[in-house]
CSV table of C-alpha atoms and ligand atoms in Angstrom, one decimal:
chain,number,residue,atom,x,y,z
A,1,MET,CA,112.5,163.5,116.5
A,2,SER,CA,111.6,167.9,117.7
A,3,PHE,CA,110.6,170.2,119.5
A,4,THR,CA,109.0,173.2,119.5
A,5,ILE,CA,109.3,176.6,121.8
A,6,ALA,CA,104.7,178.0,121.1
A,7,HIS,CA,104.5,181.3,121.7
A,8,THR,CA,100.8,181.7,121.2
A,9,ILE,CA,98.3,179.5,120.8
A,10,ASP,CA,98.0,178.6,117.2
A,11,ASP,CA,101.4,178.0,116.9
A,12,ALA,CA,100.9,175.5,120.3
A,13,LEU,CA,97.8,174.1,117.9
A,14,THR,CA,99.2,174.2,114.7
A,15,ALA,CA,101.9,171.7,116.4
A,16,LEU,CA,99.8,169.2,117.9
A,17,ALA,CA,97.6,168.9,114.6
A,18,ALA,CA,101.4,168.5,113.1
A,19,GLY,CA,101.4,165.3,115.8
A,20,ALA,CA,103.3,166.8,118.2
A,21,ARG,CA,102.6,166.6,121.8
A,22,PRO,CA,102.2,169.6,124.3
A,23,ILE,CA,104.1,169.9,127.1
A,24,ALA,CA,103.5,171.9,130.5
A,25,GLY,CA,105.8,171.6,133.3
A,26,GLY,CA,106.9,168.8,132.2
A,27,THR,CA,106.6,166.9,135.8
A,28,ASP,CA,104.7,163.8,135.0
A,29,LEU,CA,106.4,163.8,131.5
A,30,VAL,CA,109.8,164.6,131.7
A,31,VAL,CA,109.8,162.9,135.1
A,32,GLY,CA,108.6,159.4,133.9
A,33,ALA,CA,110.7,159.0,131.0
A,34,ARG,CA,113.5,159.9,133.3
A,35,HIS,CA,112.2,156.9,135.4
A,36,GLY,CA,111.8,154.8,132.8
A,37,LYS,CA,107.6,154.6,133.0
A,38,ALA,CA,107.2,155.6,129.0
A,39,PRO,CA,109.2,157.8,126.9
A,40,LEU,CA,109.9,161.0,125.6
A,41,PRO,CA,107.0,161.7,122.6
A,42,ALA,CA,109.8,162.7,119.4
A,43,ASP,CA,107.7,165.4,119.1
A,44,LEU,CA,107.1,168.0,121.4
A,45,VAL,CA,105.4,171.5,121.8
A,46,ALA,CA,106.8,173.5,124.6
A,47,ILE,CA,103.0,175.1,125.8
A,48,ASP,CA,104.5,177.1,129.3
A,49,ARG,CA,105.2,180.3,127.8
A,50,LEU,CA,101.6,180.9,126.7
A,51,THR,CA,100.4,184.0,129.6
A,52,GLU,CA,96.8,183.8,127.8
A,53,LEU,CA,96.1,180.4,129.6
A,54,GLN,CA,98.0,181.3,132.8
A,55,ALA,CA,94.7,184.0,134.4
A,56,VAL,CA,92.1,183.1,136.8
A,57,THR,CA,89.3,184.5,135.9
A,58,ARG,CA,85.6,185.2,138.1
A,59,THR,CA,83.8,184.7,134.8
A,60,ALA,CA,79.7,185.5,134.9
A,61,THR,CA,79.2,181.8,136.3
A,62,GLY,CA,81.7,181.0,138.6
A,63,VAL,CA,86.1,180.8,137.8
A,64,SER,CA,88.3,180.0,135.0
A,65,ILE,CA,91.4,178.4,135.4
A,66,GLY,CA,94.1,178.8,133.1
A,67,ALA,CA,95.1,175.8,132.0
A,68,LEU,CA,99.1,176.4,132.7
A,69,VAL,CA,97.6,178.1,136.4
A,70,SER,CA,99.8,176.0,139.1
A,71,HIS,CA,99.7,174.4,142.3
A,72,HIS,CA,101.3,177.0,143.7
A,73,THR,CA,98.8,179.4,142.5
A,74,ILE,CA,96.2,177.9,143.4
A,75,GLU,CA,97.0,177.1,146.4
A,76,THR,CA,97.6,180.5,147.6
A,77,HIS,CA,94.3,181.9,145.1
A,78,PRO,CA,92.3,184.8,147.6
A,79,LEU,CA,89.3,182.7,145.8
A,80,LEU,CA,90.3,179.9,145.2
A,81,THR,CA,91.8,178.8,149.5
A,82,THR,CA,88.5,180.2,150.3
A,83,VAL,CA,85.1,179.2,147.7
A,84,TYR,CA,87.2,176.6,145.6
A,85,ALA,CA,88.8,174.8,148.9
A,86,GLY,CA,88.5,171.9,148.2
A,87,LEU,CA,90.5,172.8,144.9
A,88,ALA,CA,93.5,174.1,146.8
A,89,ASP,CA,93.3,171.2,148.9
A,90,GLY,CA,94.7,169.2,146.2
A,91,SER,CA,97.0,171.0,144.9
A,92,ALA,CA,98.6,172.5,148.4
A,93,LEU,CA,99.6,168.0,148.7
A,94,VAL,CA,101.3,168.0,145.0
A,95,GLY,CA,105.1,166.5,145.5
A,96,SER,CA,107.0,169.4,147.0
A,97,PRO,CA,107.1,173.7,147.0
A,98,SER,CA,109.0,172.9,143.4
A,99,THR,CA,106.8,170.2,141.8
A,100,ARG,CA,103.7,172.4,143.0
A,101,HIS,CA,105.7,176.1,141.6
A,102,ILE,CA,106.3,173.8,137.6
A,103,GLY,CA,102.9,171.7,138.2
A,104,THR,CA,99.8,172.9,136.2
A,105,LEU,CA,96.7,171.5,136.8
A,106,GLY,CA,96.7,171.6,132.6
A,107,GLY,CA,98.8,168.2,133.3
A,108,ASN,CA,97.6,167.3,136.5
A,109,ILE,CA,94.2,166.4,134.8
A,110,MET,CA,95.1,165.4,131.0
A,111,ASN,CA,98.3,163.0,132.3
A,112,GLY,CA,95.3,160.9,133.5
A,113,SER,CA,96.5,159.3,136.8
A,114,PRO,CA,93.9,157.9,139.0
A,115,ALA,CA,96.1,158.9,142.1
A,116,MET,CA,95.8,163.5,140.8
A,117,ASP,CA,95.3,165.3,143.9
A,118,THR,CA,92.4,167.7,141.8
A,119,GLY,CA,90.6,165.3,140.1
A,120,ALA,CA,87.9,164.7,143.1
A,121,THR,CA,87.4,167.8,144.3
A,122,LEU,CA,87.2,169.1,140.1
A,123,GLN,CA,84.7,166.1,139.6
A,124,VAL,CA,82.3,166.8,142.8
A,125,LEU,CA,82.1,170.3,141.9
A,126,GLY,CA,81.0,170.0,138.4
A,127,ALA,CA,83.9,171.6,135.9
A,128,GLU,CA,84.6,172.0,132.5
A,129,VAL,CA,87.5,171.4,130.7
A,130,GLU,CA,88.0,173.8,128.0
A,131,LEU,CA,89.6,171.9,124.6
A,132,ARG,CA,90.9,173.8,121.2
A,133,SER,CA,92.6,172.5,118.2
A,134,LEU,CA,92.5,173.5,114.8
A,135,ARG,CA,89.0,172.3,114.4
A,136,GLY,CA,87.7,174.6,117.1
A,137,SER,CA,86.8,174.4,120.5
A,138,ARG,CA,84.8,172.5,122.8
A,139,ARG,CA,84.0,172.3,126.1
A,140,VAL,CA,83.6,168.6,128.6
A,141,PRO,CA,81.7,167.7,132.0
A,142,ILE,CA,85.4,166.2,133.5
A,143,SER,CA,83.9,163.3,134.8
A,144,GLN,CA,83.6,162.5,130.5
A,145,LEU,CA,87.2,163.2,130.5
A,146,TRP,CA,89.0,160.6,131.4
A,147,ALA,CA,88.7,157.1,129.6
A,148,GLY,CA,91.8,154.4,131.8
A,149,PRO,CA,94.8,155.5,133.9
A,150,GLY,CA,97.1,157.7,132.1
A,151,ARG,CA,93.7,157.8,129.0
A,152,THR,CA,91.2,161.4,127.9
A,153,THR,CA,89.2,161.6,125.4
A,154,ALA,CA,90.7,164.1,124.5
A,155,ALA,CA,91.6,164.3,120.5
A,156,PRO,CA,95.8,163.7,120.4
A,157,ASP,CA,95.2,167.1,118.4
A,158,GLU,CA,93.0,169.4,121.8
A,159,LEU,CA,95.0,171.6,123.8
A,160,CYS,CA,93.1,172.1,126.9
A,161,VAL,CA,92.6,175.8,126.9
A,162,ALA,CA,91.5,176.0,130.4
A,163,ILE,CA,89.0,174.5,133.4
A,164,HIS,CA,85.6,176.0,134.2
A,165,LEU,CA,84.1,175.8,138.0
A,166,PRO,CA,80.4,176.5,138.7
A,167,ALA,CA,80.2,180.0,141.5
A,168,PRO,CA,78.6,177.5,144.4
A,169,GLU,CA,75.2,177.7,145.1
A,170,GLY,CA,74.3,179.1,149.0
A,171,GLN,CA,75.9,177.4,151.9
A,172,SER,CA,79.0,175.4,149.9
A,173,ASN,CA,82.6,174.1,149.7
A,174,SER,CA,84.3,171.7,149.6
A,175,ALA,CA,87.0,169.8,150.9
A,176,TYR,CA,89.5,167.4,149.8
A,177,ILE,CA,91.3,164.6,152.5
A,178,ARG,CA,94.3,162.0,151.0
A,179,LEU,CA,95.5,159.3,153.1
A,180,GLU,CA,99.1,159.1,153.1
A,181,TYR,CA,102.3,157.9,154.3
A,182,ARG,CA,104.4,160.7,154.6
A,183,ARG,CA,103.9,164.7,154.8
A,184,ALA,CA,105.7,165.3,151.1
A,185,MET,CA,106.8,163.6,147.5
A,186,GLU,CA,104.0,160.8,148.5
A,187,ILE,CA,101.2,159.4,145.4
A,188,ALA,CA,97.4,159.0,147.3
A,189,VAL,CA,96.7,155.8,148.3
A,190,VAL,CA,94.0,156.7,148.9
A,191,GLY,CA,91.9,160.2,148.7
A,192,ALA,CA,88.4,161.7,148.8
A,193,GLY,CA,87.3,165.4,147.8
A,194,ALA,CA,83.1,166.0,148.7
A,195,SER,CA,81.3,169.2,148.0
A,196,VAL,CA,78.4,170.2,150.1
A,197,THR,CA,75.3,172.4,150.2
A,198,LEU,CA,73.0,173.5,153.9
A,199,SER,CA,70.2,174.4,154.3
A,200,ASN,CA,70.1,176.8,157.0
A,201,ASP,CA,68.9,174.3,159.4
A,202,GLY,CA,72.7,172.3,159.2
A,203,THR,CA,71.5,169.6,157.8
A,204,ILE,CA,73.2,168.5,153.9
A,205,ALA,CA,71.0,170.1,151.0
A,206,ALA,CA,73.3,168.4,148.3
A,207,MET,CA,76.4,166.4,148.7
A,208,ALA,CA,78.8,165.0,146.2
A,209,VAL,CA,82.1,162.7,147.4
A,210,ALA,CA,84.3,161.6,144.5
A,211,LEU,CA,87.4,159.2,145.3
A,212,THR,CA,91.2,159.3,144.1
A,213,ALA,CA,93.1,155.7,143.8
A,214,VAL,CA,90.2,153.3,144.3
A,215,ALA,CA,89.2,152.6,141.0
A,216,PRO,CA,91.0,152.7,136.6
A,217,VAL,CA,89.6,156.4,136.9
A,218,ILE,CA,88.6,158.6,139.0
A,219,LEU,CA,85.6,157.4,140.8
A,220,SER,CA,82.0,159.7,142.1
A,221,VAL,CA,79.8,158.3,145.0
A,222,THR,CA,76.7,157.7,143.7
A,223,GLY,CA,73.4,156.8,146.4
A,224,LEU,CA,73.9,160.1,147.7
A,225,ASP,CA,70.8,161.8,147.2
A,226,ASP,CA,69.0,159.9,149.7
A,227,LEU,CA,71.5,161.9,152.6
A,228,ILE,CA,69.3,164.7,151.2
A,229,GLY,CA,68.1,166.5,154.5
A,230,ARG,CA,70.1,164.6,157.4
A,231,PRO,CA,72.4,166.2,159.3
A,232,VAL,CA,76.1,165.8,158.5
A,233,ILE,CA,77.6,163.3,160.8
A,234,GLU,CA,75.4,160.8,160.3
A,235,ALA,CA,75.2,162.2,155.9
A,236,ALA,CA,79.1,161.9,156.4
A,237,ALA,CA,79.2,157.9,157.8
A,238,ALA,CA,76.9,157.1,155.4
A,239,ALA,CA,78.6,158.8,152.5
A,240,GLY,CA,82.1,157.2,153.9
A,241,LEU,CA,80.1,153.3,153.6
A,242,LEU,CA,79.2,153.8,150.1
A,243,ALA,CA,82.5,154.8,149.6
A,244,SER,CA,83.5,151.8,150.6
A,245,ALA,CA,81.5,149.5,148.0
A,246,GLN,CA,81.8,150.9,145.3
A,247,ALA,CA,86.0,151.3,145.3
A,248,THR,CA,87.1,149.0,143.4
A,249,PRO,CA,91.1,149.7,144.3
A,250,ILE,CA,93.9,147.1,143.4
A,251,SER,CA,96.6,145.7,146.1
A,252,ASP,CA,100.4,147.1,144.6
A,253,VAL,CA,103.1,147.3,146.9
A,254,ARG,CA,102.2,150.5,148.7
A,255,ALA,CA,98.8,148.8,150.2
A,256,SER,CA,96.3,146.0,149.2
A,257,ASN,CA,93.1,146.5,148.2
A,258,HIS,CA,91.1,145.4,151.2
A,259,TYR,CA,93.2,148.1,153.1
A,260,ARG,CA,92.9,151.0,150.3
A,261,ARG,CA,88.6,150.2,150.4
A,262,HIS,CA,88.5,150.6,153.6
A,263,THR,CA,90.1,154.0,153.9
A,264,VAL,CA,88.8,155.5,151.6
A,265,GLY,CA,85.9,154.9,153.2
A,266,VAL,CA,87.6,157.1,155.5
A,267,MET,CA,88.7,159.9,153.8
A,268,ALA,CA,85.0,160.2,151.9
A,269,ARG,CA,83.3,160.7,155.8
A,270,ARG,CA,86.5,163.2,156.7
A,271,SER,CA,85.5,164.8,153.6
A,272,VAL,CA,82.0,165.2,154.1
A,273,GLU,CA,82.5,166.5,157.3
A,274,ALA,CA,85.4,169.1,156.5
A,275,ALA,CA,83.2,170.2,153.1
A,276,ALA,CA,80.4,170.5,155.6
A,277,ARG,CA,82.2,172.6,159.0
A,278,ARG,CA,83.9,175.2,155.5
A,279,ALA,CA,79.8,175.1,153.8
A,280,GLY,CA,79.0,176.6,157.8
A,281,GLY,CA,81.9,179.5,157.3
A,282,GLU,CA,85.0,178.5,159.6
A,283,THR,CA,88.0,178.1,157.7
A,284,ILE,CA,90.0,175.1,158.0
A,285,ALA,CA,93.5,176.0,157.1
A,286,ILE,CA,94.4,174.7,153.7
A,287,PRO,CA,95.5,172.1,153.1
A,288,VAL,CA,92.7,170.0,155.2
A,289,ASN,CA,95.4,167.0,155.5
A,290,ARG,CA,97.4,168.6,157.9
A,291,ALA,CA,94.8,170.7,159.0
A,292,ILE,CA,93.3,167.4,160.9
A,293,GLY,CA,97.2,165.6,161.4
A,294,ILE,CA,96.8,163.1,158.8
A,295,GLY,CA,100.5,163.2,158.1
A,296,ALA,CA,103.9,163.0,160.2
A,297,ALA,CA,103.6,165.6,163.0
A,298,SER,CA,106.1,168.3,161.5
B,1,LIG,C1,108.8,164.6,142.8
B,1,LIG,C2,107.3,164.9,141.9
B,1,LIG,C3,106.0,164.4,143.1
B,1,LIG,C4,105.0,164.5,142.5
B,1,LIG,N1,103.5,164.2,143.4
B,1,LIG,C5,102.3,164.5,142.9
B,1,LIG,C6,101.3,164.8,143.9
B,1,LIG,O1,101.6,164.8,145.4
B,1,LIG,N2,99.6,164.3,143.5
B,1,LIG,C7,99.7,164.8,141.9
B,1,LIG,O2,98.2,164.8,142.0
B,1,LIG,N3,101.2,164.6,141.1
B,1,LIG,C8,101.8,165.1,141.9
B,1,LIG,N4,102.9,165.1,140.5
B,1,LIG,C9,102.3,164.9,138.9
B,1,LIG,C10,102.7,166.2,138.7
B,1,LIG,O3,103.5,166.8,139.2
B,1,LIG,C11,101.6,166.7,138.8
B,1,LIG,O4,100.5,165.6,137.6
B,1,LIG,C12,101.5,167.9,137.5
B,1,LIG,O5,100.3,168.4,138.2
B,1,LIG,C13,101.5,167.5,136.3
B,1,LIG,O6,101.4,168.9,135.3
B,1,LIG,P1,102.6,169.4,134.8
B,1,LIG,O7,102.3,170.8,133.8
B,1,LIG,O8,104.1,169.0,135.1
B,1,LIG,O9,102.2,168.3,133.6
B,1,LIG,P2,103.6,167.7,132.2
B,1,LIG,O10,104.5,166.9,132.8
B,1,LIG,O11,104.1,168.8,131.1
B,1,LIG,O12,101.8,166.7,131.6
B,1,LIG,C14,101.6,166.4,132.6
B,1,LIG,C15,100.7,165.2,130.4
B,1,LIG,O13,99.6,166.5,130.0
B,1,LIG,C16,100.0,166.5,129.1
B,1,LIG,N5,99.3,167.5,128.6
B,1,LIG,C17,100.0,168.6,129.5
B,1,LIG,N6,99.6,170.6,129.0
B,1,LIG,C18,99.3,170.2,128.9
B,1,LIG,C19,97.4,170.2,127.9
B,1,LIG,N7,97.7,172.3,128.4
B,1,LIG,N8,96.5,170.3,126.9
B,1,LIG,C20,96.7,168.7,126.5
B,1,LIG,N9,97.5,168.3,127.4
B,1,LIG,C21,97.9,168.9,128.3
B,1,LIG,C22,101.3,165.6,128.5
B,1,LIG,O14,101.0,165.6,127.2
B,1,LIG,C23,101.2,164.9,129.4
B,1,LIG,O15,101.0,164.7,128.8
B,1,LIG,C24,104.5,164.8,140.7
B,1,LIG,C25,105.5,165.0,140.5
B,1,LIG,C26,106.6,164.5,140.1
B,1,LIG,C27,108.5,164.7,139.4
């Protein structure tokens, strides 16, 4: 059993190569162990002091978000809350203020829960995940990162160092909406992220929708190309029907599969509508959930 504190990325990569698991904020790893979900790994390397992984940086092709960037930074960052608003919607819904200050984007995606609140938007935005090990570095489309609940395709010695998002084209924006029974400390019953690009006449020029908590991994909705050129309201309704038809949810103590299948369609329709309003220049407060009245009144 060992606990190492990494002061450089190389320290972390060396520890991972020797079999240690990374711990960033610990809000999944430690809290899960305390609740008996899985025991803490025998060997841990703390990566939270790696300042190189804590920056949000504009790049020639878009933006790079360091793996250790917190949900709080994302929900308040001037670039992310405007240009990549759907990602900020998701981060703003995570747990409580303390969870959002400690929990990281890298931890959220590498934990691999199909109920994670950032995954759907990252998928519709075409995010790439940068993984690094002592063997080198590679970028993986985020749609290829998740292998099942709690499992990723990353090798055990690979550290997620950054998430890269392309610059949106034309009149584009995104939104993420989740169904929740209360305003905080809630895991998504279902959720949907959408990205929309508008034509000059206000119809749909491009659209992507991905779903949370209705399949073993974040699920991309297919068949949306047929909706290009349609008015937003019509396309949003059709996307909602496709989402319900393609979802394969489970029943558990929080909702039946029938309820999840229906409500994910509603969330998909609303997320397309909200993304289109933002793409058209309207400001909708982060998170959209509160702005459109989902969740109990404050
Ligand atoms: C009270 C509470 C409420 C929560 N509510 C929500 C919610 O509403 N929505 C939501 O999506 N999540 C929620 N979570 C889950 C959690 O807060 C998030 O998933 C958070 O982003 C995890 O980040 P972390 O840095 O704490 O990850 P950690 O717990 O440190 O790590 C999680 C997993 O990822 C791995 N890992 C971490 N960083 C890296 C890296 N850079 N490279 C490779 N592997 C890595 C770890 O080994 C571990 O397996 C909640 C948690 C708590 C405790």
